[in-house]
Coordinates of C-alpha atoms and ligand atoms in Angstrom, one line a residue:
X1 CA -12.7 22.4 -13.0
X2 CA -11.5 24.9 -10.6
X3 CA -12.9 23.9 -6.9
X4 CA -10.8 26.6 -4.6
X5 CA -12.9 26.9 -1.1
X6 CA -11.5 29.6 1.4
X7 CA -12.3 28.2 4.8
X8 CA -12.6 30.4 7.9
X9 CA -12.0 28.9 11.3
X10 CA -10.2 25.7 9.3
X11 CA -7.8 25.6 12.9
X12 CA -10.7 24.8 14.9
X13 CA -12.8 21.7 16.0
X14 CA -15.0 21.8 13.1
X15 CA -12.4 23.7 10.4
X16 CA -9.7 20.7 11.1
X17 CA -12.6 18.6 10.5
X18 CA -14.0 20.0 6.8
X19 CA -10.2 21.2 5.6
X20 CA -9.5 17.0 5.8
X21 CA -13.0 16.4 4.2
X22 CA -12.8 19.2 1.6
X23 CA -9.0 17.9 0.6
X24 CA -10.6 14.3 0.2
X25 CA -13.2 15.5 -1.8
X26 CA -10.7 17.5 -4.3
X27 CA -10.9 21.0 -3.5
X28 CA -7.5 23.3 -2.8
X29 CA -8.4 24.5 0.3
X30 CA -7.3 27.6 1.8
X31 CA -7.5 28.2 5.6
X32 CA -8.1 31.6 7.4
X33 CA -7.7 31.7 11.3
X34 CA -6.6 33.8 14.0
X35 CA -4.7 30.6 15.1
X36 CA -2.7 28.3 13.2
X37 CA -3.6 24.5 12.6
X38 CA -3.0 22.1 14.9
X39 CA -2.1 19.4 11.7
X40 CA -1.6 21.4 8.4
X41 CA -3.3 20.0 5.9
X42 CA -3.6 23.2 3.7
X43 CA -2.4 26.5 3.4
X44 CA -2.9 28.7 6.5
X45 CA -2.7 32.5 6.3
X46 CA -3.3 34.3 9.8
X47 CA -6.6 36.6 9.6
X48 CA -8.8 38.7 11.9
X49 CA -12.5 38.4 10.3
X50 CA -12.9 41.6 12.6
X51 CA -11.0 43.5 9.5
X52 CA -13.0 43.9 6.6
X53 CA -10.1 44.5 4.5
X54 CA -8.4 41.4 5.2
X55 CA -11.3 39.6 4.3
X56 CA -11.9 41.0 1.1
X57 CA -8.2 40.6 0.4
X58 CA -8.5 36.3 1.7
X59 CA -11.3 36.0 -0.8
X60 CA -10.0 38.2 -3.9
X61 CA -6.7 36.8 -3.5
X62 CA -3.1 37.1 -2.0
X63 CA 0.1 36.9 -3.9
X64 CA 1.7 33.3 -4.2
X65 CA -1.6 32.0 -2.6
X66 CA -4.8 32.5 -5.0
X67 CA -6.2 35.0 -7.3
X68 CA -9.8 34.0 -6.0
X69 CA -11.8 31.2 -4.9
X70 CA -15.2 29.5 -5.8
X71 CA -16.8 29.1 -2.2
X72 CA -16.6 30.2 0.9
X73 CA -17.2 27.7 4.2
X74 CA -17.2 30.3 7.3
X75 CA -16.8 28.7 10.7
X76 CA -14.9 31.2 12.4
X77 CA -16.1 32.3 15.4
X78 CA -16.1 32.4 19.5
X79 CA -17.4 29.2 19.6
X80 CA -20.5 29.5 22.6
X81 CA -21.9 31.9 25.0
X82 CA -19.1 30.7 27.7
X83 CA -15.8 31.5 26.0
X84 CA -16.0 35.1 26.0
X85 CA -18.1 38.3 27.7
X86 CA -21.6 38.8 25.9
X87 CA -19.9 41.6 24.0
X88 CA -16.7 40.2 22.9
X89 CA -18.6 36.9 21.9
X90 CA -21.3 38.7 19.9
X91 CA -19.4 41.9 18.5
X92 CA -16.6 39.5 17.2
X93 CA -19.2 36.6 15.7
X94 CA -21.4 39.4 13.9
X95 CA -19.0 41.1 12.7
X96 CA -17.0 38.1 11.0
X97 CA -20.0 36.9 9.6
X98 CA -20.9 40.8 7.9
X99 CA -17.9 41.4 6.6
X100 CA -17.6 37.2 5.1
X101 CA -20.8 37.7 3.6
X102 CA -20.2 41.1 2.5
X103 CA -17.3 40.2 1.2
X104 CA -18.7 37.5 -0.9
X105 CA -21.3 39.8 -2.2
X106 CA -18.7 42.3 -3.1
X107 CA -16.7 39.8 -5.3
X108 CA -19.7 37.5 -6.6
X109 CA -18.4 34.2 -4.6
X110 CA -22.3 32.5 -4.6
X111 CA -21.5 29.5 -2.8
X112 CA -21.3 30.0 0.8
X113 CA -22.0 27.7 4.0
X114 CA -21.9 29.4 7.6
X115 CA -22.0 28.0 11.2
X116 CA -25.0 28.7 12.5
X117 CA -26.2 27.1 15.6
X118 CA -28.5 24.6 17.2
X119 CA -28.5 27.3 20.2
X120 CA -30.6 29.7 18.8
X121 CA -33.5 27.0 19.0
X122 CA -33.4 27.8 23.0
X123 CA -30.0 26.7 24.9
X124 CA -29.7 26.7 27.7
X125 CA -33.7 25.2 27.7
X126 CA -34.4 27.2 31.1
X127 CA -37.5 27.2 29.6
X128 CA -39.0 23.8 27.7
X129 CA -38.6 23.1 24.3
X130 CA -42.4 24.2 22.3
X131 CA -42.4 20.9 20.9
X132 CA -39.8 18.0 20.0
X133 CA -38.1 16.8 18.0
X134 CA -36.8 20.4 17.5
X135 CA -36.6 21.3 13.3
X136 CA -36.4 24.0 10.9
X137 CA -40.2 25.1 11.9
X138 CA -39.7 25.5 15.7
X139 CA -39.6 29.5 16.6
X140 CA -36.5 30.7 17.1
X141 CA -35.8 31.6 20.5
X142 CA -31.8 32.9 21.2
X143 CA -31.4 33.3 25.2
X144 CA -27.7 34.3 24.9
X145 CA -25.6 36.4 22.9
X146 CA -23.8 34.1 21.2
X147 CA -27.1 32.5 20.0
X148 CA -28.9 36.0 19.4
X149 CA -25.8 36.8 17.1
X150 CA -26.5 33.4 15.4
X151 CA -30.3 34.4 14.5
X152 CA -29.3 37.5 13.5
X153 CA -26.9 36.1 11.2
X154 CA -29.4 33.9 10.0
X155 CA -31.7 37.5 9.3
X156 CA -28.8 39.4 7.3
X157 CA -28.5 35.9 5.3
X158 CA -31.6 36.2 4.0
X159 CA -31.2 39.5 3.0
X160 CA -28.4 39.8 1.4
X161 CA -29.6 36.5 -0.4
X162 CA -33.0 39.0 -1.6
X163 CA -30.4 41.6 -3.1
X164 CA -28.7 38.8 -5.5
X165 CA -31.1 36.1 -6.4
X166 CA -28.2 34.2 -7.1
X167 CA -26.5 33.8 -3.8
X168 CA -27.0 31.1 -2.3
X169 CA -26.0 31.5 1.8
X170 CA -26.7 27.8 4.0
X171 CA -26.8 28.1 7.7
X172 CA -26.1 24.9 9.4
X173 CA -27.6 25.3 12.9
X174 CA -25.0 22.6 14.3
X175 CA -25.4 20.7 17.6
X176 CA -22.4 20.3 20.0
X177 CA -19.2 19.3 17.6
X178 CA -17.5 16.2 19.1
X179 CA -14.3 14.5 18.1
X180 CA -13.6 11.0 18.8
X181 CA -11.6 11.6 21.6
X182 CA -14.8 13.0 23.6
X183 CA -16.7 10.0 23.3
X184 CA -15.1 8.2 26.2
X185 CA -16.7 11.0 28.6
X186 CA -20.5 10.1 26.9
X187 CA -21.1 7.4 29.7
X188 CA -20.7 9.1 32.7
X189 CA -23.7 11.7 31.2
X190 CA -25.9 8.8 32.7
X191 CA -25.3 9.8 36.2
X192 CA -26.1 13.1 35.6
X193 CA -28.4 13.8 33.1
X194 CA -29.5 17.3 33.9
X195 CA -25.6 18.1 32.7
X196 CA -26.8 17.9 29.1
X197 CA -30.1 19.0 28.8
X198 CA -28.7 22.5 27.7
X199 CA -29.3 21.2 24.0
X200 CA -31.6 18.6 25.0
X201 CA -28.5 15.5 24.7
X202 CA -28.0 16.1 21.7
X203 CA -24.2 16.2 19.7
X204 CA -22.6 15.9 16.1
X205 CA -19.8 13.9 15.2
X206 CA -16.8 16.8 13.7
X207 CA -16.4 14.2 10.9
X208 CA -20.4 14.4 10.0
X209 CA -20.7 18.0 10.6
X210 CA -17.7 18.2 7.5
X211 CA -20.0 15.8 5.4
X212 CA -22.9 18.5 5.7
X213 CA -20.6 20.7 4.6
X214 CA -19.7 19.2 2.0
X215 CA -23.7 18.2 1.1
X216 CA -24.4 21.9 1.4
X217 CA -21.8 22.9 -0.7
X218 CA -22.7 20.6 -3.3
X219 CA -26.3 21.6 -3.3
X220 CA -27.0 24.0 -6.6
X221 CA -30.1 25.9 -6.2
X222 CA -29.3 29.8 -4.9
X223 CA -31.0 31.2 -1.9
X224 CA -31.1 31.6 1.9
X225 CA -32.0 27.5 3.9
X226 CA -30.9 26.5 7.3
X227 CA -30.4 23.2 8.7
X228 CA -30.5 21.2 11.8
X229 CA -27.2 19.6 11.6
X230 CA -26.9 17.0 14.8
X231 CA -26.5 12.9 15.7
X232 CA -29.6 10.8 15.1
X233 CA -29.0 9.4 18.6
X234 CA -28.8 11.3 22.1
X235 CA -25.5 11.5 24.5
X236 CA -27.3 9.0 26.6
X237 CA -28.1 5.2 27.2
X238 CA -31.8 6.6 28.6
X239 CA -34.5 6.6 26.3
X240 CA -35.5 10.0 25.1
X241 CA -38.6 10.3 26.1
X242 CA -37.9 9.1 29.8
X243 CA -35.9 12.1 29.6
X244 CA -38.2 14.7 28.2
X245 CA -40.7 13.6 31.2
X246 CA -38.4 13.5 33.7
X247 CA -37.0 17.5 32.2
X248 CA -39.8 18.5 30.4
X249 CA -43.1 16.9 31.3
X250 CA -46.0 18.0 29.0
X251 CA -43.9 19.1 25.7
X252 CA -45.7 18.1 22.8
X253 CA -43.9 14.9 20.7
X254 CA -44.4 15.4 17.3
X255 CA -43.4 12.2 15.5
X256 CA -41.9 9.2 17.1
X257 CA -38.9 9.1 19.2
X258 CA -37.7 5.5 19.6
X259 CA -35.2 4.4 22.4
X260 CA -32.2 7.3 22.7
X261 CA -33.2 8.5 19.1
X262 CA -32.4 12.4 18.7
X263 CA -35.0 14.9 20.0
X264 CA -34.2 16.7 16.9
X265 CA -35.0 15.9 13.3
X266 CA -32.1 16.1 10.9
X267 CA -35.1 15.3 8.4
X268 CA -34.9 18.4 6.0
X269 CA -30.7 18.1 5.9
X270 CA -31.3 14.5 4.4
X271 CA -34.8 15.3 2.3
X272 CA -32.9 18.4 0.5
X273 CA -29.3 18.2 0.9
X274 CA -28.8 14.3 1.1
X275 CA -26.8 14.9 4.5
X276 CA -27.0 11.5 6.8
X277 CA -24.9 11.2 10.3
X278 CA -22.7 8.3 9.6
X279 CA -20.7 8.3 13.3
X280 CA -21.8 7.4 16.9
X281 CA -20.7 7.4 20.0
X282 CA -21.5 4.2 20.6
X283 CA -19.7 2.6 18.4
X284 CA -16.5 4.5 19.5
X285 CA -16.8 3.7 23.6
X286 CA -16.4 -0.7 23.9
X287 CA -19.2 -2.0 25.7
X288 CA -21.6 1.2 25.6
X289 CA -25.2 0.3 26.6
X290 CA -27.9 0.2 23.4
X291 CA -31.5 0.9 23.8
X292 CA -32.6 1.7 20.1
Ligands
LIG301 N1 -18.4 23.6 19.0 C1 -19.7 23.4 19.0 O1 -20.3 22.6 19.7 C2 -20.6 24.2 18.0 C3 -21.9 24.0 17.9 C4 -22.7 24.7 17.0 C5 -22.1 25.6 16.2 N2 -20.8 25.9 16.3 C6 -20.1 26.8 15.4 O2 -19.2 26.1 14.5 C7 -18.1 27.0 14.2 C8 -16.8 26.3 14.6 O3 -16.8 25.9 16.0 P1 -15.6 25.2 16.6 O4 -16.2 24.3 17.7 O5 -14.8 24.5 15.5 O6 -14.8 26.4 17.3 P2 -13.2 26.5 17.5 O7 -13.1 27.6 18.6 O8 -12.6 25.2 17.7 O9 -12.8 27.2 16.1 C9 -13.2 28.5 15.8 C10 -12.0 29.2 15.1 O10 -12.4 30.5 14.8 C11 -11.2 31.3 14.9 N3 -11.7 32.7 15.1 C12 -12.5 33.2 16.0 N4 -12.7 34.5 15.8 C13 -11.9 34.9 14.7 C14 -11.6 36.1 14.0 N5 -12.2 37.2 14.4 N6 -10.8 36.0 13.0 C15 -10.3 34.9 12.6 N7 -10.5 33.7 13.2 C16 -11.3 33.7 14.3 C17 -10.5 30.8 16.2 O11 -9.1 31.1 16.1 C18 -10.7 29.3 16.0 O12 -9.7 28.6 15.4 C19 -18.4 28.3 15.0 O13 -19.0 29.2 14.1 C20 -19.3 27.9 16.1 O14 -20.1 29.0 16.6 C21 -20.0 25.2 17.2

């Protein structure tokens, strides 16, 4: 059976990440990327998601490359509210994401999982959380462009998912991507925990975030879902809800949040996709203090 994914942003954190998974899980993987790959592990064809015609082209096929693929996994983007101006970040992020989904309308490709973003649920938290652990049914509240193109993302998802009942379009609303080589910073979060509460200590392991890829490519029923994708454990060796009093005094807990467990529920990922975090910081920094 033919499995032929066209990945954008397969150069970056997260696209080195799913091009390895998706190639260990059989399918011919083509990557499309402003920049090339650090360690090749597919095809790479240079693309600016900016141009709609090179998109359409990426996904209908390109001589000696493909004649067309099955799926789309769209991770391109400016990567946070800090990389770029508020215009750049959001003109080039909502732009991509039009012309990817357009694209896949345009040429029936009904599988497709986006980037979305854990941000949209209130980075920087300048103002507290409504209640923890943050899900699917918290109101979304984008305080930056980068987020608000996120959410709006997440609106022309649904939409174009109402004008073909069967397109299915899966935002995972990922926390901060790590690689292994970040872990070795995690301790020294513990001197300074008011240097993570931008997305309430939270992270996801690059390697997990490809598995929910994976999981929501895999899932067969058409239609518009998002998903918290994020650790089930916090950056830090304080419990959770020391931190949410010392940060946030007052926010409502609604279920229970033993030791440095995650103040946001990856509940729905597992419940409907199956998606379970498998890596931890922990066990990647000798000697790192437990409290769960
Ligand atoms: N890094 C995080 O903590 C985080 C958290 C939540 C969501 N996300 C989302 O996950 C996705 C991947 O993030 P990442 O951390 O791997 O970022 P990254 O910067 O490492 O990779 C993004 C890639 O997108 C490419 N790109 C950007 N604009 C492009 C364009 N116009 N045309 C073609 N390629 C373009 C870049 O060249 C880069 O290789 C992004 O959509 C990001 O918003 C990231």
């Amino acid at each position: 059976m033919s499995k032929k994914v066209a990945v954008t942003g397969g150069s970056g954190k997260l696209g080195s990440a799913c091009v390895v998974a998706l190639v260990e899980d059989g399918w011919e993987v083509f990557n499309f990327d402003l920049a090339p790959p650090r360690e090749p592990r597919c095809s790479f064809t240079r693309l600016d998601l900016t141009d709609y015609g090179q998109v359409v082209e990426a996904f209908a096929g390109i001589d000696e490359l493909h004649d067309g693929v099955d799926a789309v996994v769209h991770l391109a983007a400016i990567p946070g509210a800090t990389h770029a101006g508020n215009a750049a970040t959001f003109v080039n992020n909502i732009t991509a994401t039009y012309h990817v989904f357009q694209a896949a309308r345009l040429l029936e490709i009904h599988n497709v999982v986006w980037a979305s973003s854990e941000t949209l649920l209130g980075y920087p938290f300048n103002r507290p959380p409504v209640y923890v652990p943050l899900d699917e049914d918290v109101p979304k509240l984008p305080e930056v462009a980068y987020s608000l193109a996120k959410d709006l993302e997440e609106e022309m998802a649904a939409q174009f998912c109402r004008w073909d009942p069967e397109q299915k379009l899966i935002g995972l609303r990922f926390s901060n991507v790590m690689a292994p080589a970040d872990y070795e910073e995690f301790p020294s979060y513990e001197a300074d925990p008011a240097s993570r509460k931008w997305n309430l200590w939270s992270y996801i392991d690059a390697r997990d975030g490809a598995q929910a890829v994976l999981d929501a490519l895999a899932y067969d029923q058409p239609g518009f879902d998002t998903f918290v994708i994020a650790a089930d454990e916090t950056v830090m060796s304080t419990p959770s809800l020391e931190l949410m009093d010392a940060f946030f005094p007052g926010v409502e807990v609604r279920s229970e949040i033993d030791g440095t467990a995650a103040l946001c529920s990856t509940a729905k990922a597992h419940r409907i996709l199956g998606f379970t975090p498998n890596h931890r910081w922990r066990d990647h920094v000798p000697g790192a203090a437990t409290n769960r």
